Amino acid sequence: GGNNTFIGQGAGSANVNGTDNLAIGLNAQVGTSLINATAIGTNATVAANNSMVLGATGVNAVNVGIGTTTPAT
């Protein structure tokens, strides 16, 4: 694929033919042939075109705060 940006150890290693994807974080992944997909965070994984995933599941899940410095769990 092309036009991909992968930042972090192991980030984007599963991507083979996808284009226009972004993966940021340790082992953040986008599917093998996705288009315009974004994964942000340690072990975050996105599996659909034109989608964004913030954080992973389990111990790597994130809480998102809007208008607060301490997001609820």
Short mmCIF file of C-alpha atoms in Angstrom, two decimals:
data_model
loop_
_atom_site.label_atom_id
_atom_site.label_comp_id
_atom_site.label_asym_id
_atom_site.label_seq_id
_atom_site.Cartn_x
_atom_site.Cartn_y
_atom_site.Cartn_z
CA GLY A 1 0.00 0.00 0.00
CA GLY A 2 0.92 3.63 0.01
CA ASN A 3 0.35 6.95 1.70
CA ASN A 4 0.41 5.27 5.12
CA THR A 5 1.93 6.69 8.31
CA PHE A 6 2.93 4.37 11.16
CA ILE A 7 4.49 5.73 14.36
CA GLY A 8 5.54 3.44 17.21
CA GLN A 9 7.24 0.11 17.65
CA GLY A 10 5.37 -2.50 15.60
CA ALA A 11 2.77 0.03 14.44
CA GLY A 12 1.18 -0.87 11.12
CA SER A 13 3.06 -4.14 10.77
CA ALA A 14 -0.12 -6.00 9.79
CA ASN A 15 -0.85 -3.62 6.91
CA VAL A 16 0.09 -5.10 3.52
CA ASN A 17 -1.96 -3.45 0.77
CA GLY A 18 -3.89 -0.67 2.51
CA THR A 19 -3.66 3.01 1.59
CA ASP A 20 -4.14 6.33 3.37
CA ASN A 21 -3.95 4.78 6.85
CA LEU A 22 -2.58 6.05 10.17
CA ALA A 23 -1.42 4.01 13.18
CA ILE A 24 0.07 5.72 16.23
CA GLY A 25 1.24 3.82 19.30
CA LEU A 26 2.97 0.65 20.37
CA ASN A 27 1.61 -2.13 18.12
CA ALA A 28 -1.26 0.03 16.83
CA GLN A 29 -2.71 -1.78 13.81
CA VAL A 30 -4.86 -1.23 10.75
CA GLY A 31 -6.16 -4.21 8.76
CA THR A 32 -4.17 -5.70 5.89
CA SER A 33 -6.00 -3.91 3.06
CA LEU A 34 -7.91 -1.04 4.64
CA ILE A 35 -8.41 2.43 3.17
CA ASN A 36 -8.51 5.63 5.25
CA ALA A 37 -8.37 3.89 8.65
CA THR A 38 -6.82 5.24 11.87
CA ALA A 39 -5.74 3.45 15.07
CA ILE A 40 -4.44 5.54 17.98
CA GLY A 41 -3.04 4.08 21.22
CA THR A 42 -1.17 1.07 22.51
CA ASN A 43 -2.57 -2.08 20.86
CA ALA A 44 -5.40 -0.13 19.21
CA THR A 45 -6.76 -2.02 16.19
CA VAL A 46 -9.11 -0.84 13.46
CA ALA A 47 -10.79 -3.32 11.11
CA ALA A 48 -13.03 -1.21 8.83
CA ASN A 49 -12.45 1.30 6.05
CA ASN A 50 -13.06 4.99 6.77
CA SER A 51 -12.96 4.36 10.53
CA MET A 52 -11.03 5.53 13.59
CA VAL A 53 -10.34 3.63 16.82
CA LEU A 54 -9.04 5.38 19.93
CA GLY A 55 -7.48 2.96 22.39
CA ALA A 56 -7.71 -0.77 22.72
CA THR A 57 -9.72 -3.02 25.03
CA GLY A 58 -9.02 -4.47 28.45
CA VAL A 59 -6.01 -3.00 30.25
CA ASN A 60 -5.29 -0.78 27.22
CA ALA A 61 -8.76 0.79 27.11
CA VAL A 62 -8.88 4.57 27.29
CA ASN A 63 -11.26 7.07 28.83
CA VAL A 64 -11.94 10.15 26.72
CA GLY A 65 -12.33 13.50 28.43
CA ILE A 66 -13.99 16.50 26.82
CA GLY A 67 -13.95 19.57 29.01
CA THR A 68 -12.28 17.69 31.88
CA THR A 69 -8.77 16.69 32.91
CA THR A 70 -9.98 13.53 34.68
CA PRO A 71 -12.18 11.40 32.41
CA ALA A 72 -14.40 8.92 34.23
CA THR A 73 -13.68 5.20 34.00
#
